[in-house]
Tab-separated table of C-alpha atoms and ligand atoms in Angstrom:
chain	number	residue	atom	x	y	z
C	9	MET	CA	7.185	10.158	14.076
C	10	ASN	CA	8.146	6.917	12.600
C	11	VAL	CA	5.761	4.236	11.373
C	12	LEU	CA	6.519	0.928	10.729
C	13	ILE	CA	3.793	-0.349	7.969
C	14	LEU	CA	4.259	-4.153	7.051
C	15	GLY	CA	2.409	-4.815	3.896
C	16	ALA	CA	2.832	-1.284	2.748
C	17	ASN	CA	1.884	-2.572	-1.077
C	18	GLY	CA	-1.288	-3.881	-0.344
C	19	PHE	CA	-4.734	-1.914	-0.751
C	20	ILE	CA	-4.993	-0.129	2.228
C	21	GLY	CA	-0.886	-0.209	3.235
C	22	SER	CA	-1.038	1.439	-0.485
C	23	HIS	CA	-2.763	4.296	0.172
C	24	LEU	CA	-2.177	4.687	3.787
C	25	SER	CA	1.801	5.445	2.799
C	26	GLU	CA	0.888	7.978	-0.249
C	27	ALA	CA	-1.409	10.040	1.949
C	28	ILE	CA	1.339	10.116	5.283
C	29	LEU	CA	3.863	11.237	2.172
C	30	ALA	CA	1.266	13.450	1.159
C	31	GLN	CA	-0.321	14.979	4.128
C	32	THR	CA	2.269	14.520	6.939
C	33	ASP	CA	6.367	14.909	7.608
C	34	TRP	CA	6.370	11.504	9.339
C	35	GLN	CA	9.413	8.626	8.371
C	36	ILE	CA	7.519	5.078	6.713
C	37	HIS	CA	9.834	1.891	7.022
C	38	ALA	CA	7.732	-0.319	4.811
C	39	MET	CA	7.819	-3.695	3.786
C	40	ASP	CA	6.427	-6.099	1.420
C	41	LEU	CA	6.570	-9.187	-1.289
C	42	ALA	CA	5.589	-6.527	-4.389
C	43	GLN	CA	5.963	-2.909	-4.663
C	44	ASP	CA	3.683	-2.292	-7.952
C	45	LYS	CA	1.242	-0.517	-6.115
C	46	ILE	CA	3.594	1.855	-4.202
C	47	GLU	CA	5.403	3.186	-7.427
C	48	THR	CA	4.680	6.406	-6.470
C	49	CYS	CA	6.113	6.287	-3.035
C	50	LEU	CA	9.390	4.539	-3.653
C	51	GLN	CA	11.349	7.469	-4.717
C	52	HIS	CA	10.598	9.507	-1.777
C	53	PRO	CA	13.366	10.500	0.731
C	54	ARG	CA	10.885	9.887	3.678
C	55	PHE	CA	10.092	6.218	2.220
C	56	HIS	CA	12.552	3.460	3.529
C	57	PHE	CA	11.299	0.640	1.618
C	58	VAL	CA	12.729	-3.332	1.816
C	59	SER	CA	11.444	-6.163	0.123
C	60	GLY	CA	10.951	-9.074	1.675
C	61	ASP	CA	8.327	-12.243	3.032
C	62	ILE	CA	7.185	-10.705	6.424
C	63	THR	CA	7.306	-14.614	8.134
C	64	LYS	CA	11.292	-14.973	7.074
C	65	GLN	CA	12.632	-11.081	7.785
C	66	LYS	CA	12.106	-11.374	11.646
C	67	ASP	CA	15.618	-9.537	12.205
C	68	TRP	CA	14.533	-6.747	10.040
C	69	ILE	CA	11.525	-6.407	11.652
C	70	ARG	CA	12.358	-6.580	15.249
C	71	GLU	CA	14.940	-4.312	14.911
C	72	ARG	CA	12.434	-1.665	13.125
C	73	ILE	CA	10.130	-2.571	15.813
C	74	GLN	CA	11.889	-1.321	18.245
C	75	HIS	CA	13.281	2.042	15.946
C	76	CYS	CA	9.794	3.041	15.417
C	77	ASP	CA	6.804	4.832	17.192
C	78	VAL	CA	3.875	3.104	15.353
C	79	ILE	CA	3.382	-0.129	13.828
C	80	LEU	CA	0.796	-0.898	11.407
C	81	PRO	CA	1.080	-4.836	10.699
C	82	LEU	CA	-1.156	-5.062	7.441
C	83	VAL	CA	-0.313	-8.019	6.796
C	84	ALA	CA	-3.310	-11.033	5.509
C	85	VAL	CA	-5.406	-13.086	3.255
C	86	ALA	CA	-9.124	-11.316	3.283
C	87	THR	CA	-10.299	-12.905	0.173
C	88	PRO	CA	-13.604	-15.157	1.758
C	89	ALA	CA	-12.916	-17.358	-0.864
C	90	LEU	CA	-9.437	-18.438	0.160
C	91	TYR	CA	-10.935	-18.345	3.798
C	92	VAL	CA	-12.622	-21.773	2.070
C	93	GLN	CA	-10.173	-22.974	0.304
C	94	ASP	CA	-6.907	-22.465	2.410
C	95	PRO	CA	-7.943	-21.863	5.952
C	96	LEU	CA	-4.818	-22.830	7.400
C	97	ARG	CA	-2.825	-20.349	5.288
C	98	VAL	CA	-5.228	-17.524	6.622
C	99	PHE	CA	-4.161	-19.201	10.380
C	100	GLU	CA	-0.561	-19.066	9.653
C	101	LEU	CA	-0.609	-15.986	8.031
C	102	ASP	CA	-3.253	-13.740	10.052
C	103	PHE	CA	-2.918	-14.777	13.116
C	104	GLU	CA	0.352	-16.994	13.909
C	105	ALA	CA	2.383	-14.475	12.049
C	106	ASN	CA	1.038	-11.283	13.404
C	107	LEU	CA	0.648	-12.566	16.872
C	108	GLU	CA	4.590	-12.830	17.328
C	109	ILE	CA	4.514	-8.969	15.799
C	110	VAL	CA	2.372	-7.552	18.581
C	111	ARG	CA	4.348	-9.520	21.133
C	112	GLN	CA	7.209	-7.706	20.162
C	113	CYS	CA	5.319	-4.251	20.004
C	114	ALA	CA	4.275	-5.477	23.925
C	115	GLU	CA	8.036	-6.118	25.035
C	116	TYR	CA	9.405	-3.056	23.192
C	117	LYS	CA	6.886	-0.365	24.463
C	118	LYS	CA	5.304	0.342	21.052
C	119	HIS	CA	1.582	1.400	19.507
C	120	VAL	CA	0.183	-1.096	17.569
C	121	ILE	CA	-2.800	-0.322	15.062
C	122	PHE	CA	-4.329	-3.617	14.307
C	123	PRO	CA	-6.298	-4.509	11.218
C	124	SER	CA	-9.621	-6.312	12.882
C	125	THR	CA	-12.136	-6.765	10.396
C	126	SER	CA	-15.625	-5.837	10.624
C	127	GLU	CA	-15.785	-10.103	9.727
C	128	VAL	CA	-15.722	-10.536	13.630
C	129	TYR	CA	-19.171	-9.817	13.958
C	130	GLY	CA	-19.783	-12.504	11.946
C	131	MET	CA	-23.785	-13.051	11.298
C	132	CYS	CA	-24.748	-10.507	14.185
C	133	PRO	CA	-28.203	-9.941	14.031
C	134	ASP	CA	-28.028	-6.403	15.813
C	135	THR	CA	-29.178	-3.629	12.690
C	136	GLU	CA	-25.920	-1.790	13.728
C	137	PHE	CA	-22.597	-3.225	15.066
C	138	ASP	CA	-21.184	-1.958	18.755
C	139	GLU	CA	-17.678	-2.057	19.554
C	140	GLU	CA	-18.272	-2.653	22.596
C	141	ASN	CA	-21.748	-4.596	22.954
C	142	SER	CA	-22.028	-6.592	19.879
C	143	ASN	CA	-21.871	-10.100	20.159
C	144	LEU	CA	-19.429	-11.790	17.730
C	145	VAL	CA	-21.470	-14.706	16.232
C	146	THR	CA	-19.782	-17.249	14.119
C	147	GLY	CA	-20.780	-20.665	12.215
C	148	PRO	CA	-19.958	-24.721	13.344
C	149	ILE	CA	-16.427	-24.989	12.654
C	150	ASN	CA	-17.582	-27.151	9.126
C	151	LYS	CA	-18.601	-23.677	7.611
C	152	GLU	CA	-14.138	-23.520	7.133
C	153	ARG	CA	-14.980	-19.170	6.210
C	154	TRP	CA	-15.022	-18.233	9.866
C	155	ILE	CA	-11.401	-18.756	10.335
C	156	TYR	CA	-10.454	-15.713	9.312
C	157	SER	CA	-13.094	-13.935	11.760
C	158	THR	CA	-11.867	-16.009	14.401
C	159	SER	CA	-8.396	-15.680	13.481
C	160	LYS	CA	-8.835	-11.783	13.622
C	161	GLN	CA	-11.599	-12.111	16.663
C	162	LEU	CA	-8.754	-14.037	19.197
C	163	LEU	CA	-6.255	-11.616	17.889
C	164	ASP	CA	-8.726	-8.517	19.183
C	165	ARG	CA	-8.803	-10.304	22.181
C	166	VAL	CA	-4.903	-11.290	23.072
C	167	ILE	CA	-4.459	-7.003	21.663
C	168	TYR	CA	-6.807	-6.536	24.410
C	169	ALA	CA	-5.592	-8.839	26.884
C	170	TYR	CA	-2.023	-7.409	26.748
C	171	GLY	CA	-3.338	-3.526	26.833
C	172	LYS	CA	-5.217	-4.765	30.378
C	173	HIS	CA	-2.451	-6.697	32.154
C	174	LYS	CA	1.034	-5.971	30.417
C	175	GLY	CA	0.762	-2.423	29.369
C	176	LEU	CA	0.668	-2.341	25.359
C	177	SER	CA	-0.507	0.758	23.554
C	178	TYR	CA	-3.032	-0.544	20.666
C	179	THR	CA	-5.630	0.643	17.697
C	180	LEU	CA	-7.739	-2.029	16.820
C	181	PHE	CA	-9.762	-0.942	13.149
C	182	ARG	CA	-12.509	-2.742	11.545
C	183	PRO	CA	-12.592	-1.688	8.205
C	184	PHE	CA	-16.328	-2.037	6.594
C	185	ASN	CA	-15.814	-3.327	2.886
C	186	TRP	CA	-13.307	-0.568	2.268
C	187	TYR	CA	-13.243	-0.112	-1.667
C	188	GLY	CA	-11.425	2.055	-4.232
C	189	PRO	CA	-8.363	2.174	-6.791
C	190	ARG	CA	-6.199	-0.882	-6.519
C	191	LEU	CA	-8.471	-2.877	-4.285
C	192	ASP	CA	-7.530	-6.364	-6.335
C	193	ASN	CA	-6.337	-6.808	-9.529
C	194	VAL	CA	-9.624	-7.264	-12.196
C	195	PHE	CA	-7.869	-9.010	-14.638
C	196	ASN	CA	-8.249	-12.280	-11.956
C	197	PRO	CA	-10.647	-14.250	-14.186
C	198	LYS	CA	-10.807	-16.886	-10.823
C	199	PRO	CA	-14.697	-16.959	-9.590
C	200	GLY	CA	-14.578	-15.856	-6.132
C	201	GLY	CA	-10.570	-14.822	-6.326
C	202	SER	CA	-11.571	-11.189	-5.460
C	203	ARG	CA	-13.910	-8.976	-3.224
C	204	VAL	CA	-16.918	-8.596	-4.412
C	205	LEU	CA	-16.460	-5.056	-5.990
C	206	THR	CA	-13.181	-5.848	-8.182
C	207	GLN	CA	-15.131	-9.196	-8.734
C	208	PHE	CA	-17.781	-7.594	-10.579
C	209	ILE	CA	-15.713	-5.036	-12.210
C	210	GLY	CA	-13.942	-7.975	-13.777
C	211	ASN	CA	-16.814	-9.637	-15.084
C	212	ILE	CA	-17.843	-6.511	-16.939
C	213	LEU	CA	-14.552	-5.693	-18.366
C	214	ARG	CA	-14.431	-9.840	-19.526
C	215	GLY	CA	-18.403	-9.493	-20.999
C	216	GLU	CA	-18.989	-12.248	-18.266
C	217	ASN	CA	-21.994	-12.512	-16.581
C	218	ILE	CA	-22.309	-11.565	-13.412
C	219	ASN	CA	-23.221	-14.252	-9.796
C	220	LEU	CA	-24.874	-13.382	-7.860
C	221	VAL	CA	-24.194	-15.376	-4.954
C	222	ASN	CA	-27.773	-16.645	-2.920
C	223	GLY	CA	-29.763	-13.558	-5.267
C	224	GLY	CA	-27.773	-10.788	-4.048
C	225	SER	CA	-30.201	-9.631	-1.503
C	226	GLN	CA	-27.351	-9.260	1.252
C	227	GLN	CA	-26.083	-5.956	1.843
C	228	ARG	CA	-22.746	-4.263	3.022
C	229	CYS	CA	-21.936	-0.660	3.637
C	230	PHE	CA	-18.950	0.306	1.123
C	231	THR	CA	-16.466	2.841	2.744
C	232	TYR	CA	-14.335	4.613	0.197
C	233	VAL	CA	-10.597	4.140	1.102
C	234	GLY	CA	-9.828	7.672	1.462
C	235	ASP	CA	-12.584	7.771	4.302
C	236	GLY	CA	-10.956	4.868	5.895
C	237	VAL	CA	-7.399	5.942	5.461
C	238	ASP	CA	-8.278	9.735	7.154
C	239	ALA	CA	-9.603	7.657	10.564
C	240	LEU	CA	-6.440	6.031	9.725
C	241	LEU	CA	-4.692	9.602	9.958
C	242	ARG	CA	-6.436	10.822	12.842
C	243	ILE	CA	-5.925	7.292	14.692
C	244	ILE	CA	-2.117	7.253	14.601
C	245	LYS	CA	-1.959	10.987	15.461
C	246	ASN	CA	-3.589	9.658	18.328
C	247	LYS	CA	-4.461	13.417	19.810
C	248	ASN	CA	-4.803	13.865	23.632
C	249	ASP	CA	-4.196	9.741	23.453
C	250	SER	CA	-7.833	9.460	21.966
C	251	ALA	CA	-6.574	6.153	20.032
C	252	ARG	CA	-5.272	4.448	22.814
C	253	ASN	CA	-6.510	0.952	23.858
C	254	LYS	CA	-10.018	1.833	21.450
C	255	ILE	CA	-11.567	-0.192	18.984
C	256	PHE	CA	-13.235	1.678	16.188
C	257	ASN	CA	-15.879	0.450	12.827
C	258	ILE	CA	-14.322	2.044	10.260
C	259	GLY	CA	-17.299	2.055	7.979
C	260	ASN	CA	-20.248	3.905	5.972
C	261	PRO	CA	-22.972	3.443	7.625
C	262	SER	CA	-25.100	5.547	4.916
C	263	GLU	CA	-24.066	3.390	1.859
C	264	ASN	CA	-25.685	-0.170	3.093
C	265	ILE	CA	-26.510	-1.244	-0.462
C	266	SER	CA	-27.880	-4.848	-1.585
C	267	ILE	CA	-25.276	-6.711	-3.760
C	268	ARG	CA	-27.803	-7.017	-6.680
C	269	LYS	CA	-28.100	-3.058	-6.092
C	270	LEU	CA	-24.060	-2.848	-6.359
C	271	ALA	CA	-24.262	-5.295	-9.919
C	272	GLU	CA	-27.065	-2.608	-11.050
C	273	THR	CA	-25.302	0.519	-10.155
C	274	LEU	CA	-22.088	-0.656	-12.220
C	275	ILE	CA	-23.722	-1.462	-15.016
C	276	SER	CA	-25.342	1.593	-15.424
C	277	LEU	CA	-22.062	3.923	-14.495
C	278	ILE	CA	-20.323	1.911	-17.099
C	279	THR	CA	-22.729	2.177	-19.521
C	280	GLN	CA	-23.705	5.732	-18.843
C	281	SER	CA	-20.272	7.148	-18.584
C	282	TYR	CA	-17.205	4.647	-19.806
C	283	PRO	CA	-18.260	4.830	-24.024
C	284	ASN	CA	-15.027	1.644	-24.521
C	285	TYR	CA	-16.934	-0.364	-22.261
C	286	ALA	CA	-20.773	0.896	-22.630
C	287	GLU	CA	-21.735	-1.810	-25.061
C	288	ARG	CA	-20.219	-5.245	-23.281
C	289	ALA	CA	-22.021	-3.781	-19.863
C	290	LYS	CA	-25.713	-3.599	-21.885
C	291	SER	CA	-24.913	-7.343	-22.065
C	292	VAL	CA	-23.813	-8.179	-19.282
C	293	GLN	CA	-26.706	-10.827	-16.879
C	294	LEU	CA	-27.164	-10.835	-13.784
C	295	VAL	CA	-26.953	-14.890	-12.769
C	296	ASP	CA	-27.984	-16.432	-9.445
C	297	ILE	CA	-25.959	-18.652	-7.989
C	298	ASP	CA	-26.038	-21.099	-4.455
C	299	ALA	CA	-22.813	-20.152	-2.105
C	300	GLN	CA	-21.999	-23.654	-2.013
C	301	GLN	CA	-22.236	-23.442	-5.633
C	302	TYR	CA	-19.873	-20.810	-5.694
C	303	TYR	CA	-17.574	-21.186	-2.979
C	304	GLY	CA	-17.848	-24.140	-2.126
C	305	GLU	CA	-19.469	-26.418	1.384
C	306	GLY	CA	-17.686	-24.422	3.799
C	307	TYR	CA	-18.779	-21.353	3.433
C	308	GLN	CA	-21.735	-19.191	4.954
C	309	ASP	CA	-22.508	-15.104	4.853
C	310	VAL	CA	-23.424	-11.999	6.440
C	311	SER	CA	-26.961	-11.157	4.921
C	312	LEU	CA	-26.640	-7.792	6.772
C	313	ARG	CA	-23.267	-5.456	8.368
C	314	VAL	CA	-24.198	-2.021	9.182
C	315	PRO	CA	-21.393	0.117	11.792
C	316	LEU	CA	-22.283	1.452	14.071
C	317	VAL	CA	-19.553	5.010	13.753
C	318	ARG	CA	-20.198	6.739	16.994
C	319	HIS	CA	-17.557	5.871	18.898
C	320	ALA	CA	-14.996	6.990	15.729
C	321	ASN	CA	-16.788	10.323	15.524
C	322	GLU	CA	-16.523	11.117	19.198
C	323	GLN	CA	-13.052	10.262	19.586
C	324	LEU	CA	-11.402	10.847	16.501
C	325	GLY	CA	-13.822	13.700	15.085
C	326	TRP	CA	-14.107	11.519	12.159
C	327	THR	CA	-17.228	10.930	9.966
C	328	PRO	CA	-17.066	9.260	6.637
C	329	GLN	CA	-17.496	12.088	3.434
C	330	VAL	CA	-17.541	10.222	-0.015
C	331	SER	CA	-20.525	9.130	-1.465
C	332	MET	CA	-20.998	6.002	-3.122
C	333	GLU	CA	-21.671	7.407	-6.559
C	334	THR	CA	-17.888	9.516	-6.418
C	335	GLY	CA	-15.861	6.494	-4.532
C	336	LEU	CA	-17.553	3.957	-7.213
C	337	ARG	CA	-16.348	6.900	-10.172
C	338	ALA	CA	-12.947	7.487	-8.850
C	339	THR	CA	-12.484	3.526	-9.003
C	340	LEU	CA	-13.888	3.045	-11.874
C	341	ASP	CA	-11.613	5.877	-13.533
C	342	PHE	CA	-8.644	3.636	-12.139
C	343	TYR	CA	-9.597	0.352	-13.808
C	344	LEU	CA	-11.192	1.145	-16.994
C	345	ASN	CA	-9.092	4.993	-17.987
D	19	LIG	C1	-15.081	-9.033	3.412
D	19	LIG	C2	-13.748	-9.982	3.373
D	19	LIG	O1	-13.946	-10.720	3.795
D	19	LIG	C3	-12.558	-9.051	3.914
D	19	LIG	O2	-12.371	-7.830	2.457
D	19	LIG	C4	-12.904	-8.117	4.893
D	19	LIG	O3	-12.376	-8.189	6.109
D	19	LIG	C5	-14.648	-7.893	5.249
D	19	LIG	O4	-15.517	-8.030	4.181
D	19	LIG	C6	-14.607	-6.479	4.762
D	19	LIG	O5	-14.314	-5.879	3.502
D	19	LIG	O6	-15.503	-5.631	5.302
D	19	LIG	P1	-17.154	-9.730	2.350
D	19	LIG	O7	-17.894	-8.529	2.123
D	19	LIG	O8	-18.211	-11.292	2.633
D	19	LIG	O9	-16.147	-10.387	3.624
D	19	LIG	O10	-16.333	-9.841	1.038
D	19	LIG	P2	-16.879	-9.873	-0.690
D	19	LIG	O11	-15.980	-11.103	-1.325
D	19	LIG	O12	-16.816	-8.092	-1.080
D	19	LIG	O13	-18.311	-10.500	-0.816
D	19	LIG	C7	-19.642	-9.377	-0.266
D	19	LIG	C8	-20.700	-10.417	-0.838
D	19	LIG	O14	-20.068	-10.644	-2.536
D	19	LIG	C9	-20.805	-11.153	-0.185
D	19	LIG	O15	-22.229	-11.665	-0.072
D	19	LIG	C10	-20.452	-12.863	-1.478
D	19	LIG	O16	-21.390	-13.161	-1.783
D	19	LIG	C11	-21.296	-12.036	-2.961
D	19	LIG	N1	-20.550	-11.919	-4.435
D	19	LIG	C12	-19.565	-11.841	-4.198
D	19	LIG	C13	-21.464	-12.434	-5.085
D	19	LIG	O17	-22.862	-12.056	-4.916
D	19	LIG	N2	-21.059	-12.693	-6.490
D	19	LIG	C14	-19.681	-12.581	-6.865
D	19	LIG	O18	-18.947	-12.682	-7.323
D	19	LIG	C15	-18.817	-12.450	-5.275
């Protein structure tokens, strides 16, 4: 099998590339702007990497789509602060650039595995988000945070329509707060410059206080990247066509914790297990901050986000295996050791 991964140097792309090389005999064709996260893959004979920008290297992409069996377009902006600061870039990259790739997958009859997002459910009041029944609830246009959710949602709808009316073979997967080594650069000191876990680790490493947006009572189901990649491998294998034209939530419903609890857990883990940083962690204060002050006027939050994972379980035989404690330790070992 030939697998095309656009954005192979990203958080998901790099973990997926490593897993494919270690666990399968598939060939990977890959593009990214940078290569710092895939150094272990670059010399591998089954890893064919080209450095480049997916919005510019269009001939290469078209040619590779024709050559490959499965296409994973993973390039996207995925940090909430950027949805508010640069919404047009989110639209241009996450929607427009990926639409071109989806259309070519339809043209050449290739299986596209597209990263949708937990964010499509937005402020849905359901206690468990169901791929087939939950409403997708976003805020007014002046809340620009939703441009990411709605760009992804529209592309989900376009892919679904290509599947139904033009024979496109697709799988949409929705990561629920995947985390692990290489998530974001913890040395990026801009508030909101990275996702919450890496933001908090960076705060602790720099001895800064941790900002709890609106008090930190909002909850997320944190999902270890190894579990996420296990689901992706099952989707790519597509045993008995089990992933064809399906949508899967890929999240860990049993690790549903508040953002405040995440901050407290990190401080306690670092204090107990990482002596070089224990003093710094002990001195960190948790400070409540208003969301508009932290992110700007265009921000709105999600208070509860729990995936129903029955479909992934029944169709793919997948269940999340890694506890938050094990996953956080692996992540902290990566950033702190
Ligand atoms: C994330 C991002 O949009 C994407 O990474 C992704 O598509 C999706 O959700 C996902 O991974 O499931 P969100 O969970 O809101 O959205 O993003 P984070 O930046 O990780 O923030 C989580 C929560 O922590 C938010 O409520 C945020 O307000 C809060 N937060 C963040 C703080 O309290 N303090 C901070 O310093 C940073």
